[in-house]
Every structure is written in C-alpha cells, then in structure tokens.
Coordinates of C-alpha atoms and ligand atoms in Angstrom, one line a residue:
M1215 CA 62.2 47.1 -86.4
P1216 CA 61.4 48.0 -82.7
H1217 CA 58.5 45.6 -82.5
D1218 CA 58.2 41.8 -83.3
S1219 CA 55.1 41.7 -85.3
A1220 CA 54.9 37.9 -85.6
G1221 CA 55.7 37.7 -81.8
F1222 CA 53.0 40.2 -81.1
R1223 CA 50.4 38.4 -83.1
R1224 CA 51.1 35.0 -81.5
A1225 CA 51.1 36.3 -77.9
A1226 CA 48.1 38.5 -78.5
E1227 CA 46.2 35.5 -80.0
E1228 CA 47.2 33.4 -77.0
A1229 CA 46.2 36.2 -74.4
A1230 CA 42.8 36.8 -76.4
A1231 CA 42.0 33.2 -76.2
W1232 CA 42.8 33.0 -72.5
I1233 CA 40.7 36.2 -71.8
E1234 CA 37.8 34.8 -73.8
A1235 CA 37.8 31.6 -71.7
Y1236 CA 38.3 33.6 -68.5
L1237 CA 35.4 36.0 -69.1
R1238 CA 33.2 33.0 -70.3
D1239 CA 33.6 31.3 -66.9
P1240 CA 35.4 33.2 -64.1
G1241 CA 33.5 31.1 -61.7
R1242 CA 35.9 28.2 -62.2
Y1243 CA 38.5 29.8 -60.1
R1244 CA 38.6 30.0 -56.3
I1245 CA 37.4 33.5 -55.7
Y1246 CA 39.9 34.4 -52.9
P1247 CA 43.5 32.9 -53.4
D1248 CA 44.7 30.4 -50.9
T1249 CA 47.9 32.3 -50.4
R1250 CA 49.7 34.0 -47.5
P1251 CA 51.3 37.5 -47.4
G1252 CA 54.7 37.2 -49.0
D1253 CA 54.1 34.0 -51.0
L1254 CA 54.2 35.5 -54.4
I1255 CA 57.2 37.8 -53.7
D1256 CA 59.0 34.6 -52.4
R1257 CA 58.1 32.7 -55.5
L1258 CA 59.5 35.2 -58.0
P1259 CA 63.1 36.2 -58.5
A1260 CA 64.5 38.9 -56.4
E1261 CA 66.2 40.5 -59.3
G1262 CA 65.0 41.5 -62.8
P1263 CA 66.4 39.6 -65.9
L1264 CA 69.5 40.8 -67.6
E1265 CA 68.4 39.8 -71.0
G1266 CA 64.8 40.2 -72.2
E1267 CA 62.5 37.2 -72.2
A1268 CA 60.1 35.7 -74.6
L1269 CA 56.5 36.6 -74.3
E1270 CA 55.4 33.0 -74.2
K1271 CA 57.7 32.4 -71.2
I1272 CA 56.3 35.5 -69.3
F1273 CA 52.8 34.4 -70.0
A1274 CA 53.5 30.9 -68.8
D1275 CA 54.8 32.4 -65.5
F1276 CA 51.7 34.7 -65.4
E1277 CA 49.5 31.6 -65.4
A1278 CA 51.7 29.5 -63.0
D1279 CA 52.8 32.2 -60.5
V1280 CA 50.7 35.3 -60.7
L1281 CA 47.3 33.9 -61.3
P1282 CA 47.1 31.7 -58.2
A1283 CA 47.6 35.0 -56.1
V1284 CA 44.7 36.9 -57.8
T1285 CA 41.4 37.6 -56.2
H1286 CA 38.7 37.2 -59.0
W1287 CA 36.6 40.1 -58.9
N1288 CA 34.8 38.9 -62.1
H1289 CA 33.6 35.8 -60.2
P1290 CA 29.8 35.7 -60.2
R1291 CA 29.9 35.1 -56.5
F1292 CA 32.1 38.0 -55.7
F1293 CA 29.9 39.9 -53.1
N1294 CA 32.7 41.8 -51.2
Y1295 CA 33.4 45.6 -51.3
F1296 CA 31.5 47.0 -54.4
A1297 CA 31.8 45.0 -57.6
C1298 CA 34.2 45.9 -60.3
T1299 CA 33.8 43.7 -63.4
G1300 CA 35.8 43.2 -66.5
S1301 CA 33.9 43.4 -69.8
V1302 CA 34.6 42.7 -73.4
P1303 CA 34.4 46.4 -74.4
G1304 CA 36.6 47.1 -71.4
V1305 CA 39.3 44.7 -72.4
I1306 CA 39.3 45.7 -76.1
S1307 CA 39.6 49.5 -75.3
E1308 CA 42.2 49.0 -72.6
M1309 CA 44.2 47.1 -75.3
L1310 CA 43.9 49.9 -77.7
S1311 CA 44.6 52.6 -75.3
A1312 CA 47.8 50.7 -74.3
A1313 CA 48.8 50.4 -78.0
L1314 CA 48.2 54.1 -78.7
N1315 CA 49.9 55.1 -75.4
T1316 CA 48.9 58.7 -76.0
N1317 CA 49.3 61.0 -73.2
G1318 CA 46.5 63.7 -73.0
L1319 CA 48.2 66.1 -70.8
N1320 CA 46.7 69.0 -72.8
W1321 CA 44.6 69.3 -75.9
V1322 CA 47.7 69.5 -78.3
A1323 CA 49.2 66.5 -76.7
S1324 CA 46.2 64.3 -77.8
P1325 CA 42.9 66.1 -78.8
A1326 CA 41.2 62.7 -78.8
V1327 CA 41.9 62.2 -75.1
A1328 CA 40.5 65.6 -74.1
E1329 CA 37.5 65.4 -76.5
L1330 CA 36.4 61.8 -76.3
E1331 CA 36.5 62.1 -72.5
Q1332 CA 34.1 65.1 -72.8
V1333 CA 31.7 63.2 -75.1
A1334 CA 31.6 60.0 -72.9
L1335 CA 31.1 62.0 -69.7
G1336 CA 28.5 64.1 -71.4
W1337 CA 26.4 61.0 -72.3
L1338 CA 26.8 59.7 -68.8
R1339 CA 25.8 63.0 -67.3
Q1340 CA 22.6 63.1 -69.4
W1341 CA 21.8 59.5 -68.5
M1342 CA 22.1 60.3 -64.9
G1343 CA 19.9 63.4 -65.2
L1344 CA 22.6 65.9 -64.1
S1345 CA 22.1 69.3 -65.4
G1346 CA 24.0 70.6 -68.5
D1347 CA 26.2 73.0 -66.6
Y1348 CA 28.2 70.0 -65.1
F1349 CA 31.6 69.8 -66.4
G1350 CA 33.3 66.5 -66.3
Q1351 CA 36.7 64.9 -66.1
I1352 CA 37.8 61.3 -65.4
F1353 CA 40.2 60.6 -62.4
D1354 CA 41.6 57.2 -61.3
T1355 CA 39.4 56.8 -58.2
A1356 CA 36.6 58.4 -56.2
S1357 CA 39.3 59.1 -53.6
T1358 CA 41.0 61.5 -56.1
S1359 CA 37.7 62.9 -57.2
T1360 CA 36.8 63.8 -53.6
L1361 CA 40.3 65.3 -53.0
H1362 CA 39.6 67.6 -56.0
A1363 CA 36.2 68.6 -54.6
V1364 CA 37.7 69.5 -51.3
M1365 CA 40.5 71.4 -53.1
A1366 CA 37.9 73.3 -55.1
A1367 CA 35.9 74.0 -51.8
R1368 CA 39.0 75.4 -50.3
E1369 CA 39.5 77.7 -53.2
W1370 CA 35.8 78.6 -53.1
V1371 CA 35.8 79.8 -49.6
D1372 CA 39.3 81.3 -49.6
P1373 CA 40.8 82.4 -52.9
D1374 CA 44.1 83.3 -51.1
A1375 CA 44.7 79.7 -50.0
R1376 CA 46.5 78.9 -53.2
L1377 CA 49.1 81.6 -52.6
N1378 CA 49.2 81.6 -48.8
G1379 CA 48.4 78.2 -47.9
V1380 CA 45.6 77.5 -45.4
S1381 CA 45.7 80.5 -42.9
K1382 CA 42.4 80.1 -41.2
P1383 CA 40.5 77.1 -39.9
M1384 CA 38.1 75.6 -42.6
T1385 CA 35.7 72.9 -41.6
V1386 CA 34.4 70.0 -43.6
Y1387 CA 31.4 67.9 -42.9
C1388 CA 30.2 64.3 -43.7
S1389 CA 28.3 61.7 -42.1
D1390 CA 29.7 59.2 -39.7
Q1391 CA 29.1 56.6 -42.5
A1392 CA 30.9 58.5 -45.2
H1393 CA 34.0 56.8 -46.9
S1394 CA 37.5 57.3 -45.5
S1395 CA 38.4 59.1 -48.6
V1396 CA 36.9 62.2 -47.2
D1397 CA 39.4 62.0 -44.2
K1398 CA 42.2 61.6 -46.7
A1399 CA 41.0 64.5 -48.8
V1400 CA 41.0 66.7 -45.7
V1401 CA 44.5 65.6 -44.8
A1402 CA 45.8 66.1 -48.4
A1403 CA 44.2 69.6 -48.8
G1404 CA 45.9 70.6 -45.7
L1405 CA 42.7 71.5 -43.7
G1406 CA 43.6 69.3 -40.7
L1407 CA 41.6 66.3 -39.5
R1408 CA 40.6 68.1 -36.4
H1409 CA 38.5 70.3 -38.7
L1410 CA 36.5 67.3 -40.2
R1411 CA 33.2 66.9 -38.5
R1412 CA 31.6 63.6 -38.8
I1413 CA 27.9 64.1 -38.4
E1414 CA 25.8 61.6 -36.6
S1415 CA 23.6 59.5 -38.8
D1416 CA 20.0 58.4 -38.1
A1417 CA 18.7 54.9 -37.5
A1418 CA 18.8 54.3 -41.3
F1419 CA 22.4 55.5 -41.5
R1420 CA 21.6 58.9 -43.2
M1421 CA 23.2 62.1 -42.2
R1422 CA 21.0 64.0 -39.7
P1423 CA 20.5 67.3 -41.3
E1424 CA 19.7 69.1 -37.9
A1425 CA 22.9 67.9 -36.6
L1426 CA 24.7 69.2 -39.7
R1427 CA 23.1 72.5 -39.1
E1428 CA 24.0 72.7 -35.4
A1429 CA 27.7 71.8 -36.3
M1430 CA 27.9 74.4 -39.0
E1431 CA 26.4 77.0 -36.7
R1432 CA 28.9 76.2 -33.9
D1433 CA 31.8 76.5 -36.2
A1434 CA 30.7 79.7 -37.7
A1435 CA 29.9 81.2 -34.3
E1436 CA 33.4 80.2 -33.2
G1437 CA 35.2 81.9 -36.1
R1438 CA 35.8 78.8 -38.3
T1439 CA 34.8 78.8 -42.0
P1440 CA 32.4 76.0 -43.1
C1441 CA 34.1 75.0 -46.3
C1442 CA 32.6 71.7 -47.6
V1443 CA 29.9 69.2 -47.0
V1444 CA 30.3 65.8 -48.5
A1445 CA 26.9 64.1 -48.8
T1446 CA 26.9 60.4 -49.8
V1447 CA 24.3 58.8 -52.1
G1448 CA 25.0 55.0 -51.3
T1449 CA 27.3 54.8 -48.3
T1450 CA 29.9 52.1 -48.3
S1451 CA 28.6 50.0 -45.5
T1452 CA 24.8 50.1 -46.0
T1453 CA 24.3 52.3 -49.2
A1454 CA 22.3 54.8 -47.3
V1455 CA 21.2 58.1 -48.9
D1456 CA 21.9 61.3 -47.3
P1457 CA 19.0 63.9 -47.6
L1458 CA 20.4 66.1 -50.3
D1459 CA 17.6 68.6 -50.3
E1460 CA 18.1 69.6 -46.6
I1461 CA 21.9 69.3 -46.8
T1462 CA 22.3 71.7 -49.8
A1463 CA 19.8 74.1 -48.1
T1464 CA 21.8 74.2 -44.9
A1465 CA 25.2 74.4 -46.7
G1466 CA 23.9 77.2 -48.9
R1467 CA 23.1 79.2 -45.7
F1468 CA 26.9 79.1 -44.9
G1469 CA 28.2 79.5 -48.5
A1470 CA 29.8 76.0 -48.3
W1471 CA 30.5 73.7 -51.2
V1472 CA 28.4 70.6 -51.5
H1473 CA 30.1 67.5 -53.0
I1474 CA 28.0 64.4 -53.7
D1475 CA 29.9 61.1 -53.2
A1476 CA 27.9 58.7 -55.3
A1477 CA 30.9 56.5 -56.2
Y1478 CA 28.8 53.3 -56.2
A1479 CA 25.1 54.4 -56.3
G1480 CA 25.5 57.1 -58.9
A1481 CA 24.9 54.3 -61.5
A1482 CA 21.3 54.0 -60.1
A1483 CA 20.7 57.5 -61.4
L1484 CA 20.2 55.8 -64.8
L1485 CA 17.0 54.3 -63.3
P1486 CA 14.1 56.9 -63.3
E1487 CA 12.6 55.1 -60.2
Y1488 CA 15.7 56.3 -58.3
A1489 CA 15.3 60.0 -59.0
W1490 CA 14.3 60.3 -55.2
A1491 CA 17.8 59.5 -54.3
F1492 CA 19.3 62.4 -56.3
A1493 CA 16.7 65.1 -55.6
G1494 CA 18.7 68.1 -54.5
Q1495 CA 21.8 67.4 -56.6
E1496 CA 21.0 70.3 -58.8
R1497 CA 22.1 72.6 -55.9
A1498 CA 25.4 70.7 -55.4
H1499 CA 28.8 72.0 -56.5
S1500 CA 30.3 68.6 -57.6
F1501 CA 29.5 64.9 -58.0
V1502 CA 31.4 61.6 -58.3
V1503 CA 30.4 58.3 -59.6
N1504 CA 32.7 55.5 -60.5
P1505 CA 31.9 53.7 -63.7
H1506 CA 34.5 51.3 -62.5
K1507 CA 32.1 50.1 -59.8
W1508 CA 28.6 49.4 -61.0
L1509 CA 28.9 50.3 -64.6
F1510 CA 31.2 47.4 -65.8
T1511 CA 34.1 49.7 -66.8
P1512 CA 37.5 48.6 -66.0
I1513 CA 39.2 50.1 -63.1
D1514 CA 40.3 52.9 -63.0
C1515 CA 37.5 55.2 -64.1
S1516 CA 36.0 57.7 -61.7
A1517 CA 33.8 60.4 -63.2
F1518 CA 34.0 63.7 -61.4
Y1519 CA 31.6 66.5 -62.3
T1520 CA 31.6 70.0 -61.1
R1521 CA 29.3 73.0 -62.0
H1522 CA 32.1 75.5 -61.1
P1523 CA 35.1 74.2 -63.3
E1524 CA 36.4 77.9 -63.0
V1525 CA 37.1 77.3 -59.2
L1526 CA 39.0 74.2 -59.9
R1527 CA 40.9 76.0 -62.6
R1528 CA 41.7 79.0 -60.3
A1529 CA 43.1 76.4 -57.9
F1530 CA 45.2 74.3 -60.3
T1531 CA 46.2 76.2 -63.5
I1532 CA 49.9 76.7 -63.8
T1533 CA 51.1 77.0 -67.4
P1534 CA 54.8 77.0 -68.2
E1535 CA 55.9 77.8 -71.6
Y1536 CA 56.4 74.2 -72.8
L1537 CA 52.7 73.4 -72.0
R1538 CA 51.2 76.4 -73.9
T1539 CA 48.6 75.3 -76.5
T1540 CA 46.7 77.0 -79.3
G1541 CA 44.5 79.3 -77.0
D1542 CA 41.4 78.3 -79.1
P1543 CA 38.4 78.7 -76.8
R1544 CA 37.0 75.3 -77.6
E1545 CA 40.2 73.7 -76.5
V1546 CA 39.8 71.7 -73.2
N1547 CA 43.1 71.4 -71.3
L1548 CA 42.3 68.9 -68.4
M1549 CA 45.8 69.6 -66.9
D1550 CA 44.3 72.8 -65.7
Y1551 CA 41.6 71.2 -63.5
G1552 CA 43.5 69.0 -61.2
V1553 CA 46.9 67.8 -59.9
A1554 CA 47.9 65.3 -62.7
L1555 CA 49.6 66.5 -65.8
G1556 CA 49.8 63.1 -67.8
R1557 CA 46.5 61.6 -68.6
R1558 CA 45.7 58.0 -69.7
F1559 CA 43.2 57.5 -72.4
R1560 CA 40.5 56.6 -69.9
G1561 CA 37.8 58.3 -72.0
L1562 CA 38.3 55.5 -74.6
K1563 CA 37.1 52.8 -72.4
L1564 CA 34.2 54.8 -71.0
W1565 CA 33.0 55.5 -74.6
Y1566 CA 33.4 51.9 -75.6
V1567 CA 31.5 50.6 -72.5
L1568 CA 28.7 53.1 -72.8
R1569 CA 28.2 52.3 -76.4
Y1570 CA 28.5 48.6 -76.1
F1571 CA 25.9 48.2 -73.3
G1572 CA 23.6 51.2 -74.2
L1573 CA 21.2 52.8 -71.6
L1574 CA 18.6 50.0 -71.9
R1575 CA 21.0 47.2 -71.1
F1576 CA 22.5 49.1 -68.2
Q1577 CA 19.1 49.6 -66.8
E1578 CA 18.2 46.0 -67.2
L1579 CA 21.4 45.0 -65.4
L1580 CA 21.1 47.3 -62.5
R1581 CA 17.5 46.3 -62.0
S1582 CA 18.4 42.7 -62.0
H1583 CA 20.9 43.4 -59.3
I1584 CA 18.5 45.3 -57.3
A1585 CA 16.0 42.6 -57.6
M1586 CA 18.5 39.9 -56.5
A1587 CA 19.4 42.0 -53.4
R1588 CA 15.7 42.2 -52.6
E1589 CA 15.3 38.5 -52.9
F1590 CA 18.2 37.9 -50.8
A1591 CA 16.9 40.3 -48.2
S1592 CA 13.6 38.5 -48.1
L1593 CA 15.4 35.2 -47.6
V1594 CA 17.2 36.8 -44.6
E1595 CA 13.9 38.2 -43.3
A1596 CA 12.1 34.9 -43.6
D1597 CA 14.7 33.0 -41.4
P1598 CA 14.2 33.6 -37.7
R1599 CA 17.8 33.1 -36.9
F1600 CA 18.7 36.2 -38.9
E1601 CA 17.9 39.8 -39.2
L1602 CA 18.5 42.6 -41.6
A1603 CA 21.0 45.1 -40.2
A1604 CA 20.0 48.1 -42.4
P1605 CA 17.5 49.1 -45.1
V1606 CA 18.2 47.8 -48.6
P1607 CA 17.9 50.9 -51.0
F1608 CA 20.0 49.5 -53.8
S1609 CA 21.9 46.2 -54.3
T1610 CA 23.7 45.6 -51.0
V1611 CA 22.3 43.8 -48.1
C1612 CA 23.6 43.8 -44.4
F1613 CA 22.5 41.3 -42.1
R1614 CA 23.4 39.4 -38.9
L1615 CA 22.7 36.5 -36.7
H1616 CA 21.6 37.3 -33.1
H1617 CA 24.9 36.9 -31.6
E1618 CA 28.0 38.8 -32.8
A1619 CA 30.4 35.9 -32.4
Q1620 CA 28.0 33.7 -34.6
T1621 CA 28.0 36.4 -37.4
R1622 CA 31.8 36.7 -37.3
A1623 CA 32.2 32.9 -37.5
L1624 CA 29.8 32.8 -40.3
V1625 CA 31.7 35.4 -42.4
A1626 CA 34.9 33.6 -41.8
A1627 CA 33.4 30.2 -42.7
V1628 CA 31.7 31.4 -45.8
N1629 CA 35.0 33.1 -47.1
A1630 CA 37.2 30.3 -46.0
A1631 CA 35.3 27.9 -48.3
G1632 CA 36.4 29.9 -51.2
R1633 CA 33.2 29.6 -53.3
N1634 CA 31.8 33.1 -52.2
F1635 CA 33.5 36.3 -51.1
I1636 CA 31.4 38.5 -48.7
S1637 CA 32.4 41.3 -46.4
Q1638 CA 31.7 42.6 -42.9
T1639 CA 31.1 45.9 -41.3
V1640 CA 30.3 47.6 -38.1
L1641 CA 26.9 49.5 -37.9
K1642 CA 26.6 51.7 -34.8
G1643 CA 28.9 49.4 -32.8
R1644 CA 27.2 46.2 -34.0
Y1645 CA 29.0 43.8 -36.4
A1646 CA 27.2 42.7 -39.5
A1647 CA 27.8 40.7 -42.6
R1648 CA 27.6 42.5 -45.9
V1649 CA 26.6 41.1 -49.4
A1650 CA 27.0 43.6 -52.3
I1651 CA 25.6 42.6 -55.7
G1652 CA 26.8 44.2 -58.8
N1653 CA 29.0 41.8 -60.8
L1654 CA 28.1 41.5 -64.5
A1655 CA 28.2 37.6 -64.3
T1656 CA 26.1 37.4 -61.1
E1657 CA 22.7 35.6 -61.6
S1658 CA 19.9 35.0 -59.2
G1659 CA 21.1 31.3 -59.0
D1660 CA 24.5 32.6 -57.6
V1661 CA 22.6 34.6 -54.9
R1662 CA 20.5 31.5 -53.9
A1663 CA 23.6 29.5 -53.8
L1664 CA 25.3 31.9 -51.5
W1665 CA 22.3 31.8 -49.2
R1666 CA 22.4 27.9 -49.2
D1667 CA 26.2 28.2 -48.3
I1668 CA 25.4 30.7 -45.5
Q1669 CA 22.7 28.4 -44.1
A1670 CA 25.0 25.5 -44.2
A1671 CA 27.7 27.4 -42.3
V1672 CA 25.4 28.6 -39.5
K1673 CA 26.3 26.6 -36.5
Ligands
LIG1390 N1 33.1 56.6 -51.8 C1 32.4 55.6 -51.6 C2 30.9 55.8 -51.1 C3 32.8 54.3 -51.7 O1 32.1 53.2 -51.4 C4 34.1 54.1 -52.0 C5 34.8 52.8 -52.2 O2 34.2 51.7 -52.2 C6 35.0 55.3 -52.3 C7 34.4 56.5 -52.3 C8 36.5 55.2 -52.7 O3 36.5 54.7 -54.0 P1 38.0 54.6 -54.8 O4 38.4 53.2 -54.5 O5 37.5 54.7 -56.2 O6 38.8 55.6 -54.3

C-alpha cells in the first residue's frame, strides 16, 4: 500500500488540532520573528535524509525550527502590507486540493478544475458588479495577472507581435503610485522599461488624467503606439483610486487597452457604497482582484477578468497533439489563456471561501475594517503631534509625526516590540507610517491597542 492510512490519520489529527488552536488564537505568537537572515538555514541539515522520516518527527521539527522563523500574517495586529488571512474554509479546501492533486491543464485533464473556477469567478464577478461579458481565470498573484493584461494589450495593438516579437515601440502608462508589478510586466512582455510612462499623481495620489492625455498624445505624435493603461483602484501605499472614467475615455481615443489593478480594493466592490470607485470599469478591458488579500482566501488566489478573452487566446494558444481535447464548444481550456500549462485546483478554495462567508458576512467584515481605519484616522487627527499623510478611502491609513526622523524611529520602535507589525512608505518624497487593516482576526480593540503602543513609542 503506497500510503500509511493509520499514520496519515494520526498526523492529520495532530495537525488539525494544532491548526484549530492556531486559528483560535494566532495573537499569542510574536508577529515578526526574532531571527536573523540565514538563522533557519544554519539550523537545518545541509543535506536531505537518506531514509524517509516519520511524520511525527517532521512535525516536531516544524514546531521547533520552522515556526520560530514565521511571520504571522494571521495575527490580529498584523497591519503591514495588505492582509492575507488564513480561514477555516481555506485550510480545509487546500487540504482537499492537495489530496486530489488534480492538474487542470485543460478540460479533459480535470473538468472540475476548469468548471469550478468559472463558477466561483462568476459569483465573485456578480458580487463586484462587473458585467457579464467578463471572462475570468485564477492566477497565482496580481503580478502574473497584470503580466497577462499587458501581454493581451500587446496582442491587441499589434497582432504580429506573437510571430515577430516586438518590432515597434509600444508604450504603457500607469500612475507614479502604481505597483512595481506593472514595471515587471513591461519587462517580461519585452516592451522595455523606457516605454513605461509613470504619470504624475495629484495631491490625493490619483493619476492626473490630463497628464495621461498629454503623454499619450506625445507618444502617438512621435510614432510610438500607446498600448496599455494600468489604472489602480486602491494603490499600494495610500489606496488612492485613479479616475477610471477619464482614463478609459482618454485610452479609448488612442485604442489602448485599459487594465484595472484592484488587487486589494477590488474586494470593496462588494459594497454598494463603493460604486463610485469602480465607475468606468465597464469600459476597461481587464481587471484584477486578489481574493488572497481582502477576501480571506489563502494565498495564492488572484482573480483576473478580461472582456476580450479571444485576444488572450490569440496571444497564447499553442496545442500540440498530446494536449488536444474533445472540441466541445462548452469546454474551457484555461491553458489557452496564459503562460502556465499546469493548474492547481485554486477554484476549490475560492468556491469554499465564498460559500462559507457569503456576501453578507463579507460585507460586514469589510465594513468593520473600514470603520476601524476611520477610527484610527480620527485618533491620528485628534493628536496634534501627528498628521494624516493621505486620504483614507478604504481601510489603510498613512500618517506621520512632524519630523521624518521621528516617524522612522516610531515605525522601528513599534515593530521591534513585536506586538504589532506596521509598514512605511514614501509619499511625494516624504516618509510616512502605514497601517493596513484587513485581517479576519482584527477587532477594534486591536487597533486601539496599536494606537496606545504608538503613543507610548513617541519620544
Ligand atoms: N497591485 C497592487 C495594487 C498591490 O498592492 C499589490 C501588492 O500588494 C500587487 C499589485 C501585487 O500583488 P501580488 O503579490 O499578488 O503580485
């Protein structure tokens, strides 16, 4: 028998008990490990075992060696980056997916992978108010989703690029606040970073549409082809919202593809009161939201939607004989719409998570995070030693003390204590502390405790 059933049951029960205790109280760990680069590597054997080892022993070493080097993203006082929380349906579905280990490279290889992904993405699309002509697929990360958007844009403006490679300059536009994944996409698509235009943002960190128009006009007049505009809803530093209506209108004049990067804030599209942030999306060509950020789905799960799947297909389809399928028109073969062939059963976890929470619970959680951010922002505003460094449209707050050195020292002191984990950024040349709320376990008491720790750390 290839599997040891009794051993599996024992180890699974032990792991399940550990996971239950962990998810019940992730706050009992130090958020940020007290470890130095190389510590874990030095602690573990330099060579793998000759003979297989018992699951119990491996688990014991996980607890003793690996766990102390883990940063606890599930911790209720994790306010760094954008949150990414483990959840019960996420854990169960990842376990089932690992057990099935089914590889959905095309429909025949695993119909459930192809079709469940479509079902879950369809539900999410409807909840976000995206129109029915958006076709979805799940990638690992928003960086990969945005790469596919830029590849589709390349195909859109130059259908010969697939055969010939890039033979004429094509330009890509995003704001000076856009995520670095846009730069990487431009590099990977072979367009050249010299053809990426980072458009100036306004005082509220939103792309300035008139600056976009001028840049596109200049490129077109000088013989370059405006290819793609990446608009962000919820920028990484301040969660600013680029003006989609004006951006899509300008891009439309030049025939450029518009991709919306809503990796974090796309979740807020589940809230009707945020319709303003997405107005204009109906004229975009593609859209990315990461359920692994603010929708409590285990990493990795990035939902990529496009209203022009045929363009992606044109860019990527290559079908050798061994990958031929039934040819039925209802068959979805996701290998045709991107770089990867093998496909994890990511649709299973999204389906599990969407069903477990349901729209109403998601709305309740998102609204509670937004309310906590507003409360935190008002605490900042009420203390004359501090100022807000940016508007707070969602659940992320940037703030500073009056002197940069003090703000730097504050972030360092708060993180060094190990009870909270916050981040920093630079906004128009000025350093700011940043607190992003979005963790399933976070309650308003955690945010107030953070504020007390911040006040205590101010020198
Ligand atoms: N886009 C935005 C706006 C982000 O904030 C981030 C990461 O935080 C990304 C893209 C990249 O996300 P990923 O890590 O899924 O590639």
